[in-house]
Amino acid sequence: MEHKKGCSGTPLESVLTERDWLFRSKPFRHVTAQEVFVPDFYSNLESAFRSIMRKGLSEQPDNHRFSRNMRKYDAYGYCFQNGECGPFEIFFEQQWHDVFVRLFNTTSSGDLEVCLHHHSIGGASGNAHNDLNDSWYPEKKDGAITVATNVHIHPSNPPKPGENQRLVMRSIAILFYLNNPVWQRGDGGETGLYTYRDQPIDQPDRAVPPRNNSLLAFECTPYSYHSFISNVSQPRNSLIMWIHRNFKETCDAWGEENIIWWHK
Amino acid sequence: MSNSADDMRVCLLTGAGGGLGTALCTEMDRRYLISAVCRSKLPRVDSQEVVFVDPLSQEPKRVPKTFVIKADFEDESQIERVIELTLARFGRIDLLINNAGQYITGPLVPGKELLEDASRMMEINALVPLRLAVTAARMFWKERRAENIKLSRNIVNVSSTAGLKLYENQGQSLYAASKAALNTLTVHMSHEFSRFGVRVNAVAPNSFPGIVPTSRVVEEILKLDAGSMSGEIVRVDADAAK
């Protein structure tokens, strides 16, 4: 883990294109947006994604390239290392963080996790889950944004006794789709949104396609059931990030009994 | 300054997901509470299902005035449900805009597919507006004559110039017939609904937004609501604009 403060110097209003984001209430509260960034900026994101992809895929956890680092999830993940963010820095910044905290009218502990995911063709569908999970972050002295780079790799490892760590909870999940072939109905790779946890994965209430330069965001609640739906004919790439909030505020909002602990 | 809910007119609008539906919802936002009926595509306005947000705006999200009802009028039972939901949500119906329609064209001979669609198009374009009007009358208007007159309650059917004249080589026979039927029903409903003080008119626009701007169709519909006429078929055409 590391402390990191966004410093791209890029004002968000200068790179956002579409300012008509859609806030929907069914099957649970979520936001979608198309053509999120201006073409030049989006193009830089794609280039940066491709340069990471060129390092190849690893079947073992590897901090330096896309690797099999997620249990029970048929995808390769890449977590950003210090100084390697390039244009992705925008996702680590306070201004980006504040947009979503304001949209969902929630609180934040200022702790972020930002990763890239790659599903090869034929990636298996996941299970419906709600992301109301725990995370551990280092103590911090100021209100700066804190970024975790390895909690996604080892989410099931709570800190050992004596380690000075804070318990926080995932509060908002944001998926940004990029570097994908042109999506057509039938390609799969959507993010399914569900009313029920045991709903068939291929029968979501809503399926958000992985169209380039679009995003999906939702608050992590006991009801935010979602899943990756198998990408039958095209690879599927995305950036995924979580904004966290304090344990107590999460318990007040959703009840401690509804938290899904990684290590249990 | 926006009006209070009591000052606003309540509109039941069908076909809300299309271009005219969205334009009506947008234009009527300040003065109407809208029950917007659509089959699947939502109107591009704030509703209880979707709110448009500027990610950089510091202002709180507005409370939507448009209430979306998803209904497929090929299922006849949806007529009563739509009226019930509107009355449950807003307590009254001041304006019914029958805007849902189908546009299927083709030659009559050979015209197997067109004939197969004939009854469905007649149903959606003529009979559904009739059923909605009659059901609203039975469930709400029929015993409120004085109130209906005072509040100038009325129906606007969205017809077409195709129901008034022949456009050659367009394959519009059944579409035109369905709109002609709607025009005739408009005149008859106007006569019968006058007993309980509800006006009935139609707008008959040429193709929009191609020939007539959608905003003009909206303007004519709102003029009918604001006026006192009944039994009128108001043609909205490029010629009439001059």
Short mmCIF file of C-alpha atoms in Angstrom, two decimals:
data_model
loop_
_atom_site.label_atom_id
_atom_site.label_comp_id
_atom_site.label_asym_id
_atom_site.label_seq_id
_atom_site.Cartn_x
_atom_site.Cartn_y
_atom_site.Cartn_z
CA MET A 1 0.00 0.00 0.00
CA GLU A 2 1.08 3.54 -0.48
CA HIS A 3 -0.02 7.08 -0.04
CA LYS A 4 -0.42 8.91 -3.27
CA LYS A 5 -1.89 12.24 -4.12
CA GLY A 6 -3.24 13.03 -7.58
CA CYS A 7 -1.24 15.64 -9.39
CA SER A 8 -2.03 15.42 -13.08
CA GLY A 9 -2.86 19.12 -13.14
CA THR A 10 -5.69 18.39 -15.57
CA PRO A 11 -8.93 20.13 -14.61
CA LEU A 12 -11.73 17.60 -14.88
CA GLU A 13 -14.02 19.99 -16.78
CA SER A 14 -11.42 20.21 -19.54
CA VAL A 15 -11.47 16.47 -20.25
CA LEU A 16 -15.11 15.51 -19.63
CA THR A 17 -17.24 15.43 -22.77
CA GLU A 18 -20.72 14.25 -21.94
CA ARG A 19 -22.17 16.12 -18.96
CA ASP A 20 -25.57 14.38 -19.15
CA TRP A 21 -24.94 11.36 -16.96
CA LEU A 22 -27.89 9.07 -16.25
CA PHE A 23 -28.81 8.29 -12.68
CA ARG A 24 -31.14 5.28 -12.59
CA SER A 25 -32.97 3.72 -9.68
CA LYS A 26 -33.60 0.17 -10.96
CA PRO A 27 -32.62 -2.49 -10.09
CA PHE A 28 -30.55 -0.41 -7.66
CA ARG A 29 -29.16 3.12 -7.77
CA HIS A 30 -26.50 3.47 -10.43
CA VAL A 31 -25.04 5.97 -12.86
CA THR A 32 -24.11 5.42 -16.49
CA ALA A 33 -22.39 7.78 -18.89
CA GLN A 34 -21.31 7.56 -22.53
CA GLU A 35 -18.42 9.41 -24.20
CA VAL A 36 -17.06 10.31 -20.80
CA PHE A 37 -13.77 11.90 -21.89
CA VAL A 38 -12.82 14.08 -24.84
CA PRO A 39 -11.33 12.01 -27.71
CA ASP A 40 -7.71 13.04 -27.20
CA PHE A 41 -7.74 12.22 -23.52
CA TYR A 42 -9.54 8.93 -24.09
CA SER A 43 -7.01 8.06 -26.78
CA ASN A 44 -4.20 8.62 -24.25
CA LEU A 45 -5.93 6.25 -21.83
CA GLU A 46 -6.19 3.57 -24.52
CA SER A 47 -2.52 4.00 -25.44
CA ALA A 48 -1.50 3.68 -21.81
CA PHE A 49 -3.68 0.58 -21.41
CA ARG A 50 -2.09 -1.01 -24.49
CA SER A 51 1.42 -0.34 -23.28
CA ILE A 52 0.62 -2.26 -20.09
CA MET A 53 -0.99 -5.05 -22.12
CA ARG A 54 2.19 -5.34 -24.19
CA LYS A 55 3.96 -6.62 -21.09
CA GLY A 56 1.91 -9.78 -21.56
CA LEU A 57 -0.36 -11.83 -19.32
CA SER A 58 0.84 -13.81 -16.36
CA GLU A 59 -0.90 -16.89 -14.98
CA GLN A 60 0.68 -16.16 -11.59
CA PRO A 61 0.23 -13.00 -9.48
CA ASP A 62 2.64 -10.38 -10.84
CA ASN A 63 2.67 -6.73 -9.81
CA HIS A 64 4.21 -5.58 -13.08
CA ARG A 65 1.70 -6.84 -15.65
CA PHE A 66 -1.80 -8.20 -16.05
CA SER A 67 -1.95 -11.37 -14.01
CA ARG A 68 -4.26 -13.93 -12.48
CA ASN A 69 -4.49 -12.18 -9.14
CA MET A 70 -8.16 -12.51 -8.21
CA ARG A 71 -9.69 -15.52 -6.58
CA LYS A 72 -12.80 -16.96 -8.22
CA TYR A 73 -12.74 -14.35 -10.96
CA ASP A 74 -11.84 -15.28 -14.52
CA ALA A 75 -9.85 -12.18 -15.41
CA TYR A 76 -6.36 -10.74 -15.36
CA GLY A 77 -5.86 -7.77 -13.05
CA TYR A 78 -3.29 -5.03 -12.98
CA CYS A 79 -2.88 -2.67 -10.04
CA PHE A 80 -1.02 0.57 -10.60
CA GLN A 81 2.46 0.90 -9.21
CA ASN A 82 3.94 4.19 -8.10
CA GLY A 83 4.81 6.48 -10.98
CA GLU A 84 3.28 4.32 -13.69
CA CYS A 85 -0.14 5.91 -13.90
CA GLY A 86 0.30 8.30 -16.83
CA PRO A 87 -3.11 9.56 -17.93
CA PHE A 88 -4.77 7.20 -15.43
CA GLU A 89 -3.72 9.67 -12.75
CA ILE A 90 -7.04 11.43 -13.25
CA PHE A 91 -8.83 8.49 -11.58
CA PHE A 92 -6.73 8.92 -8.45
CA GLU A 93 -7.52 12.55 -7.96
CA GLN A 94 -9.68 14.36 -5.47
CA GLN A 95 -11.77 16.02 -8.22
CA TRP A 96 -12.76 12.64 -9.71
CA HIS A 97 -13.40 11.17 -6.26
CA ASP A 98 -15.61 14.14 -5.32
CA VAL A 99 -17.86 13.70 -8.36
CA PHE A 100 -18.99 10.28 -7.20
CA VAL A 101 -19.22 11.06 -3.52
CA ARG A 102 -21.50 13.96 -4.48
CA LEU A 103 -23.54 11.92 -6.96
CA PHE A 104 -24.35 9.25 -4.41
CA ASN A 105 -24.56 11.72 -1.53
CA THR A 106 -22.38 9.51 0.63
CA THR A 107 -19.31 9.95 2.79
CA SER A 108 -15.76 8.92 2.01
CA SER A 109 -12.65 8.09 3.96
CA GLY A 110 -10.59 9.22 0.95
CA ASP A 111 -9.25 5.72 0.32
CA LEU A 112 -9.17 4.50 -3.28
CA GLU A 113 -8.37 1.31 -5.06
CA VAL A 114 -7.80 1.51 -8.82
CA CYS A 115 -7.10 -1.48 -11.06
CA LEU A 116 -7.34 -2.58 -14.66
CA HIS A 117 -9.11 -5.79 -15.65
CA HIS A 118 -8.73 -7.86 -18.80
CA HIS A 119 -11.06 -10.73 -19.68
CA SER A 120 -9.81 -12.91 -22.53
CA ILE A 121 -12.41 -14.17 -24.99
CA GLY A 122 -14.66 -16.71 -23.30
CA GLY A 123 -14.10 -15.37 -19.79
CA ALA A 124 -16.50 -17.12 -17.45
CA SER A 125 -19.43 -15.25 -15.97
CA GLY A 126 -19.06 -14.35 -12.31
CA ASN A 127 -21.58 -14.67 -9.51
CA ALA A 128 -23.91 -11.91 -8.42
CA HIS A 129 -22.28 -10.05 -5.55
CA ASN A 130 -22.70 -6.62 -4.00
CA ASP A 131 -19.13 -5.38 -3.28
CA LEU A 132 -20.04 -4.40 0.29
CA ASN A 133 -16.60 -5.61 1.37
CA ASP A 134 -13.86 -4.66 3.80
CA SER A 135 -10.46 -3.18 3.01
CA TRP A 136 -7.41 -2.22 5.07
CA TYR A 137 -5.46 0.99 4.55
CA PRO A 138 -2.46 2.54 6.29
CA GLU A 139 -3.01 5.24 8.86
CA LYS A 140 -2.85 8.74 7.45
CA LYS A 141 -2.37 12.12 9.05
CA ASP A 142 -4.17 14.41 6.67
CA GLY A 143 -7.29 14.28 4.53
CA ALA A 144 -5.39 13.39 1.38
CA ILE A 145 -6.50 10.69 -0.98
CA THR A 146 -4.94 7.36 -0.10
CA VAL A 147 -4.45 4.74 -2.77
CA ALA A 148 -4.08 1.04 -2.22
CA THR A 149 -2.23 -0.93 -4.84
CA ASN A 150 -2.33 -4.45 -3.53
CA VAL A 151 -5.54 -4.94 -1.56
CA HIS A 152 -7.14 -6.29 -4.70
CA ILE A 153 -4.46 -8.90 -4.95
CA HIS A 154 -4.67 -9.99 -1.34
CA PRO A 155 -8.09 -8.85 -0.15
CA SER A 156 -8.44 -11.82 2.12
CA ASN A 157 -5.43 -10.91 4.24
CA PRO A 158 -6.39 -8.70 7.18
CA PRO A 159 -3.42 -7.00 8.86
CA LYS A 160 -1.36 -8.91 11.35
CA PRO A 161 -1.37 -7.86 15.03
CA GLY A 162 0.76 -4.75 15.49
CA GLU A 163 0.27 -3.48 11.97
CA ASN A 164 -1.12 0.02 12.06
CA GLN A 165 -3.97 -0.28 9.61
CA ARG A 166 -7.46 1.20 9.27
CA LEU A 167 -10.52 -0.83 8.46
CA VAL A 168 -12.66 0.78 5.76
CA MET A 169 -15.47 -0.45 3.55
CA ARG A 170 -16.08 -0.25 -0.17
CA SER A 171 -18.61 2.51 -0.71
CA ILE A 172 -18.76 3.28 -4.44
CA ALA A 173 -17.71 1.08 -7.36
CA ILE A 174 -16.81 2.66 -10.70
CA LEU A 175 -16.20 0.76 -13.94
CA PHE A 176 -14.75 2.58 -16.91
CA TYR A 177 -14.69 0.59 -20.16
CA LEU A 178 -11.81 1.11 -22.56
CA ASN A 179 -9.72 -0.48 -25.30
CA ASN A 180 -12.52 -2.83 -26.37
CA PRO A 181 -13.56 -3.82 -29.89
CA VAL A 182 -16.79 -2.19 -31.06
CA TRP A 183 -19.48 -3.84 -28.95
CA GLN A 184 -22.51 -5.50 -30.53
CA ARG A 185 -25.49 -7.23 -28.96
CA GLY A 186 -24.56 -10.88 -28.45
CA ASP A 187 -20.87 -10.18 -27.78
CA GLY A 188 -21.37 -10.50 -24.01
CA GLY A 189 -18.94 -8.87 -21.59
CA GLU A 190 -21.63 -6.69 -20.07
CA THR A 191 -21.89 -5.89 -16.40
CA GLY A 192 -25.20 -7.39 -15.32
CA LEU A 193 -27.27 -5.65 -12.64
CA TYR A 194 -29.68 -7.77 -10.62
CA THR A 195 -32.48 -7.42 -8.13
CA TYR A 196 -31.80 -10.80 -6.55
CA ARG A 197 -28.56 -12.52 -5.59
CA ASP A 198 -29.74 -15.83 -7.02
CA GLN A 199 -31.00 -14.43 -10.30
CA PRO A 200 -29.63 -16.25 -13.36
CA ILE A 201 -26.51 -14.39 -14.48
CA ASP A 202 -27.66 -14.32 -18.09
CA GLN A 203 -30.99 -12.75 -17.08
CA PRO A 204 -30.04 -9.42 -15.50
CA ASP A 205 -32.54 -6.63 -14.97
CA ARG A 206 -30.12 -4.44 -16.83
CA ALA A 207 -26.96 -5.25 -18.76
CA VAL A 208 -24.44 -2.45 -19.18
CA PRO A 209 -22.37 -3.08 -22.32
CA PRO A 210 -18.61 -2.43 -22.26
CA ARG A 211 -18.72 0.40 -24.79
CA ASN A 212 -15.47 2.31 -24.99
CA ASN A 213 -15.24 5.57 -23.08
CA SER A 214 -18.37 4.79 -21.03
CA LEU A 215 -18.78 4.19 -17.34
CA LEU A 216 -20.96 2.54 -14.77
CA ALA A 217 -20.93 3.56 -11.11
CA PHE A 218 -22.98 2.42 -8.15
CA GLU A 219 -23.03 2.65 -4.42
CA CYS A 220 -22.00 -0.60 -2.71
CA THR A 221 -25.04 -1.61 -0.66
CA PRO A 222 -26.56 -4.91 0.46
CA TYR A 223 -28.63 -4.75 -2.74
CA SER A 224 -26.11 -3.77 -5.43
CA TYR A 225 -25.95 -7.22 -7.01
CA HIS A 226 -23.87 -7.22 -10.15
CA SER A 227 -21.71 -9.60 -12.14
CA PHE A 228 -19.49 -9.88 -15.16
CA ILE A 229 -21.34 -11.67 -17.97
CA SER A 230 -19.27 -13.99 -20.15
CA ASN A 231 -17.65 -12.29 -23.15
CA VAL A 232 -18.27 -14.89 -25.83
CA SER A 233 -16.69 -13.23 -28.84
CA GLN A 234 -14.49 -10.28 -27.86
CA PRO A 235 -11.96 -9.53 -25.12
CA ARG A 236 -13.26 -7.12 -22.50
CA ASN A 237 -11.20 -4.48 -20.79
CA SER A 238 -12.04 -2.03 -18.04
CA LEU A 239 -10.71 0.09 -15.27
CA ILE A 240 -12.34 -0.67 -11.94
CA MET A 241 -12.06 1.44 -8.86
CA TRP A 242 -13.60 1.70 -5.44
CA ILE A 243 -14.05 4.62 -3.12
CA HIS A 244 -14.18 3.63 0.52
CA ARG A 245 -15.74 4.96 3.67
CA ASN A 246 -15.36 4.44 7.39
CA PHE A 247 -16.49 1.20 8.96
CA LYS A 248 -18.88 2.87 11.40
CA GLU A 249 -20.60 4.92 8.70
CA THR A 250 -21.06 1.80 6.64
CA CYS A 251 -22.56 -0.02 9.62
CA ASP A 252 -24.89 2.92 10.29
CA ALA A 253 -26.00 2.96 6.68
CA TRP A 254 -26.38 -0.73 5.93
CA GLY A 255 -25.97 -2.72 9.13
CA GLU A 256 -22.81 -4.56 10.18
CA GLU A 257 -24.54 -7.89 9.61
CA ASN A 258 -24.75 -7.09 5.88
CA ILE A 259 -21.01 -6.64 5.36
CA ILE A 260 -19.38 -9.37 3.29
CA TRP A 261 -15.99 -10.00 4.92
CA TRP A 262 -13.27 -11.25 2.60
CA HIS A 263 -11.65 -13.51 5.19
CA LYS A 264 -14.83 -15.22 6.39
CA MET B 1 -40.32 30.37 -10.24
CA SER B 2 -42.00 26.97 -10.53
CA ASN B 3 -45.66 26.46 -9.76
CA SER B 4 -46.87 24.42 -6.82
CA ALA B 5 -48.23 20.96 -7.61
CA ASP B 6 -51.80 22.16 -7.06
CA ASP B 7 -51.43 24.84 -9.73
CA MET B 8 -50.05 22.47 -12.32
CA ARG B 9 -52.07 20.59 -14.88
CA VAL B 10 -51.86 16.82 -14.89
CA CYS B 11 -51.13 15.31 -18.28
CA LEU B 12 -51.32 11.65 -19.26
CA LEU B 13 -49.04 11.28 -22.28
CA THR B 14 -48.63 8.10 -24.31
CA GLY B 15 -45.74 7.43 -26.67
CA ALA B 16 -43.51 9.32 -24.29
CA GLY B 17 -40.29 7.57 -25.33
CA GLY B 18 -40.23 8.97 -28.86
CA GLY B 19 -39.00 12.31 -30.15
CA LEU B 20 -42.33 14.12 -29.76
CA GLY B 21 -42.85 12.53 -26.34
CA THR B 22 -39.51 13.78 -25.06
CA ALA B 23 -40.10 17.22 -26.61
CA LEU B 24 -43.50 17.43 -24.91
CA CYS B 25 -42.12 16.32 -21.53
CA THR B 26 -39.33 18.91 -21.80
CA GLU B 27 -41.58 21.78 -22.87
CA MET B 28 -44.33 20.96 -20.36
CA ASP B 29 -41.97 20.47 -17.43
CA ARG B 30 -42.68 23.79 -15.70
CA ARG B 31 -46.47 23.80 -15.90
CA TYR B 32 -47.53 20.15 -15.97
CA LEU B 33 -47.21 17.05 -13.88
CA ILE B 34 -46.73 14.34 -16.46
CA SER B 35 -47.63 10.70 -16.41
CA ALA B 36 -45.43 9.52 -19.28
CA VAL B 37 -46.35 6.16 -20.75
CA CYS B 38 -43.78 4.29 -22.82
CA ARG B 39 -43.29 0.70 -23.89
CA SER B 40 -39.55 0.39 -23.24
CA LYS B 41 -37.57 3.49 -24.30
CA LEU B 42 -37.73 6.17 -21.62
CA PRO B 43 -38.21 9.85 -22.45
CA ARG B 44 -34.96 11.83 -22.09
CA VAL B 45 -36.21 13.76 -19.08
CA ASP B 46 -35.92 13.35 -15.33
CA SER B 47 -38.35 10.80 -13.93
CA GLN B 48 -38.59 8.40 -11.01
CA GLU B 49 -36.59 5.91 -13.14
CA VAL B 50 -33.80 8.11 -14.42
CA VAL B 51 -32.41 11.52 -13.59
CA PHE B 52 -29.96 13.40 -15.80
CA VAL B 53 -27.09 14.72 -13.74
CA ASP B 54 -24.18 16.98 -14.50
CA PRO B 55 -21.23 15.30 -12.76
CA LEU B 56 -19.65 18.66 -12.01
CA SER B 57 -22.76 20.41 -10.74
CA GLN B 58 -22.85 21.28 -7.07
CA GLU B 59 -26.63 21.68 -7.10
CA PRO B 60 -28.78 18.97 -5.55
CA LYS B 61 -30.72 16.72 -7.87
CA ARG B 62 -34.23 17.98 -8.68
CA VAL B 63 -37.32 16.06 -7.68
CA PRO B 64 -38.63 14.73 -11.01
CA LYS B 65 -42.10 15.81 -12.07
CA THR B 66 -42.44 13.19 -14.75
CA PHE B 67 -43.81 9.85 -13.62
CA VAL B 68 -42.92 7.10 -16.07
CA ILE B 69 -45.27 4.16 -16.59
CA LYS B 70 -44.06 1.30 -18.70
CA ALA B 71 -46.96 -0.30 -20.57
CA ASP B 72 -47.44 -2.26 -23.75
CA PHE B 73 -50.84 -1.36 -25.16
CA GLU B 74 -50.98 -4.55 -27.19
CA ASP B 75 -52.13 -5.93 -23.84
CA GLU B 76 -55.58 -4.39 -23.40
CA SER B 77 -55.46 -4.69 -19.61
CA GLN B 78 -52.72 -2.03 -19.57
CA ILE B 79 -55.26 0.69 -20.42
CA GLU B 80 -56.96 0.55 -17.05
CA ARG B 81 -53.64 0.13 -15.22
CA VAL B 82 -52.24 3.30 -16.80
CA ILE B 83 -55.29 5.35 -15.81
CA GLU B 84 -55.28 3.89 -12.29
CA LEU B 85 -51.58 4.63 -11.78
CA THR B 86 -51.96 8.19 -13.02
CA LEU B 87 -54.90 8.83 -10.70
CA ALA B 88 -53.05 7.18 -7.81
CA ARG B 89 -49.95 9.33 -8.43
CA PHE B 90 -51.54 12.70 -9.24
CA GLY B 91 -55.21 12.41 -8.27
CA ARG B 92 -56.61 13.71 -11.55
CA ILE B 93 -56.20 13.89 -15.33
CA ASP B 94 -56.54 17.32 -16.96
CA LEU B 95 -55.07 16.51 -20.34
CA LEU B 96 -54.76 13.22 -22.22
CA ILE B 97 -52.36 13.28 -25.17
CA ASN B 98 -52.74 10.15 -27.27
CA ASN B 99 -49.35 10.15 -28.94
CA ALA B 100 -48.47 6.43 -29.09
CA GLY B 101 -48.56 5.21 -32.64
CA GLN B 102 -47.16 2.80 -35.15
CA TYR B 103 -45.95 3.59 -38.64
CA ILE B 104 -45.78 0.58 -40.91
CA THR B 105 -45.90 1.05 -44.65
CA GLY B 106 -45.77 -1.08 -47.78
CA PRO B 107 -47.66 -1.98 -50.92
CA LEU B 108 -51.04 -3.67 -50.53
CA VAL B 109 -50.34 -6.06 -53.43
CA PRO B 110 -48.21 -8.01 -52.83
CA GLY B 111 -48.67 -7.03 -49.19
CA LYS B 112 -48.79 -10.09 -46.99
CA GLU B 113 -46.71 -8.52 -44.23
CA LEU B 114 -48.64 -5.27 -44.28
CA LEU B 115 -51.95 -7.11 -43.97
CA GLU B 116 -50.56 -9.12 -41.08
CA ASP B 117 -49.73 -5.83 -39.31
CA ALA B 118 -53.05 -4.19 -40.19
CA SER B 119 -55.05 -5.04 -37.11
CA ARG B 120 -52.13 -4.20 -34.77
CA MET B 121 -51.62 -0.80 -36.38
CA MET B 122 -55.34 -0.04 -36.30
CA GLU B 123 -55.37 -1.10 -32.67
CA ILE B 124 -52.47 1.13 -31.57
CA ASN B 125 -53.28 4.15 -33.76
CA ALA B 126 -57.06 4.31 -33.35
CA LEU B 127 -58.49 1.90 -30.81
CA VAL B 128 -55.96 2.44 -28.00
CA PRO B 129 -56.60 6.23 -28.01
CA LEU B 130 -60.33 5.48 -27.96
CA ARG B 131 -59.98 3.00 -25.08
CA LEU B 132 -57.79 5.35 -23.05
CA ALA B 133 -60.25 8.21 -23.52
CA VAL B 134 -63.28 6.11 -22.65
CA THR B 135 -61.57 4.51 -19.65
CA ALA B 136 -60.47 7.92 -18.33
CA ALA B 137 -64.03 9.13 -18.77
CA ARG B 138 -65.49 6.12 -16.95
CA MET B 139 -62.96 6.17 -14.13
CA PHE B 140 -62.66 9.91 -13.57
CA TRP B 141 -64.36 12.48 -15.84
CA LYS B 142 -67.96 11.32 -16.23
CA GLU B 143 -69.27 12.65 -12.89
CA ARG B 144 -67.20 15.85 -12.76
CA ARG B 145 -68.84 18.00 -15.43
CA ALA B 146 -68.49 21.37 -13.69
CA GLU B 147 -64.92 20.64 -12.61
CA ASN B 148 -63.99 19.43 -16.11
CA ILE B 149 -65.31 22.64 -17.66
CA LYS B 150 -63.66 24.84 -15.05
CA LEU B 151 -60.29 23.17 -15.58
CA SER B 152 -60.78 22.93 -19.34
CA ARG B 153 -60.02 19.21 -19.33
CA ASN B 154 -59.40 17.82 -22.76
CA ILE B 155 -57.92 15.20 -25.03
CA VAL B 156 -55.47 15.78 -27.88
CA ASN B 157 -55.06 12.93 -30.32
CA VAL B 158 -51.89 12.96 -32.36
CA SER B 159 -53.00 12.13 -35.86
CA SER B 160 -51.34 12.80 -39.21
CA THR B 161 -51.93 14.64 -42.45
CA ALA B 162 -51.85 11.14 -43.93
CA GLY B 163 -55.34 10.73 -42.47
CA LEU B 164 -56.52 13.77 -44.42
CA LYS B 165 -54.94 13.38 -47.84
CA LEU B 166 -53.31 10.89 -50.16
CA TYR B 167 -49.51 10.84 -50.39
CA GLU B 168 -48.85 8.82 -53.53
CA ASN B 169 -46.37 5.96 -53.61
CA GLN B 170 -45.70 6.04 -49.88
CA GLY B 171 -47.41 2.75 -49.05
CA GLN B 172 -49.38 4.49 -46.33
CA SER B 173 -52.77 2.90 -46.98
CA LEU B 174 -53.26 1.25 -43.60
CA TYR B 175 -51.42 3.92 -41.63
CA ALA B 176 -53.56 6.59 -43.31
CA ALA B 177 -56.72 4.59 -42.65
CA SER B 178 -55.84 4.27 -38.97
CA LYS B 179 -55.24 8.03 -38.68
CA ALA B 180 -58.45 8.78 -40.60
CA ALA B 181 -60.24 6.54 -38.11
CA LEU B 182 -58.63 8.49 -35.28
CA ASN B 183 -59.81 11.76 -36.84
CA THR B 184 -63.35 10.45 -37.08
CA LEU B 185 -63.25 9.14 -33.53
CA THR B 186 -61.98 12.55 -32.39
CA VAL B 187 -65.04 14.29 -33.83
CA HIS B 188 -67.43 11.72 -32.36
CA MET B 189 -65.76 11.75 -28.95
CA SER B 190 -65.90 15.54 -28.95
CA HIS B 191 -69.66 15.33 -29.41
CA GLU B 192 -70.22 12.61 -26.80
CA PHE B 193 -67.72 13.87 -24.21
CA SER B 194 -69.28 17.36 -24.24
CA ARG B 195 -71.96 15.85 -21.98
CA PHE B 196 -69.45 15.81 -19.15
CA GLY B 197 -67.46 18.83 -20.23
CA VAL B 198 -64.34 17.28 -21.76
CA ARG B 199 -63.07 18.69 -25.06
CA VAL B 200 -61.53 16.45 -27.71
CA ASN B 201 -59.29 17.61 -30.57
CA ALA B 202 -56.53 16.25 -32.77
CA VAL B 203 -53.37 17.58 -34.34
CA ALA B 204 -52.55 16.24 -37.77
CA PRO B 205 -48.90 17.02 -38.48
CA ASN B 206 -46.97 16.22 -41.59
CA SER B 207 -43.77 14.25 -41.06
CA PHE B 208 -41.74 15.62 -38.18
CA PRO B 209 -39.01 16.64 -37.67
CA GLY B 210 -38.35 16.22 -41.42
CA ILE B 211 -41.02 18.54 -42.84
CA VAL B 212 -42.47 20.13 -39.73
CA PRO B 213 -40.29 20.99 -36.72
CA THR B 214 -41.21 18.93 -33.67
CA SER B 215 -41.44 22.17 -31.70
CA ARG B 216 -44.35 23.28 -33.89
CA VAL B 217 -46.27 20.11 -33.17
CA VAL B 218 -45.66 20.67 -29.46
CA GLU B 219 -46.83 24.27 -29.80
CA GLU B 220 -50.08 23.25 -31.52
CA ILE B 221 -50.83 20.60 -28.91
CA LEU B 222 -50.33 23.10 -26.10
CA LYS B 223 -52.50 25.65 -27.93
CA LEU B 224 -55.30 23.11 -28.03
CA ASP B 225 -54.93 22.53 -24.31
CA ALA B 226 -54.97 26.25 -23.59
CA GLY B 227 -57.88 26.99 -25.92
CA SER B 228 -61.59 26.29 -25.78
CA MET B 229 -62.21 24.53 -29.07
CA SER B 230 -63.49 20.97 -29.47
CA GLY B 231 -63.94 18.65 -32.42
CA GLU B 232 -61.09 20.28 -34.36
CA ILE B 233 -58.51 18.48 -36.46
CA VAL B 234 -55.62 20.96 -36.59
CA ARG B 235 -53.42 20.43 -39.60
CA VAL B 236 -49.73 21.17 -38.95
CA ASP B 237 -47.97 21.34 -42.29
CA ALA B 238 -45.15 23.20 -43.94
CA ASP B 239 -47.70 25.23 -45.98
CA ALA B 240 -49.69 26.15 -42.91
CA ALA B 241 -46.51 27.54 -41.32
CA LYS B 242 -46.24 30.28 -43.92
#
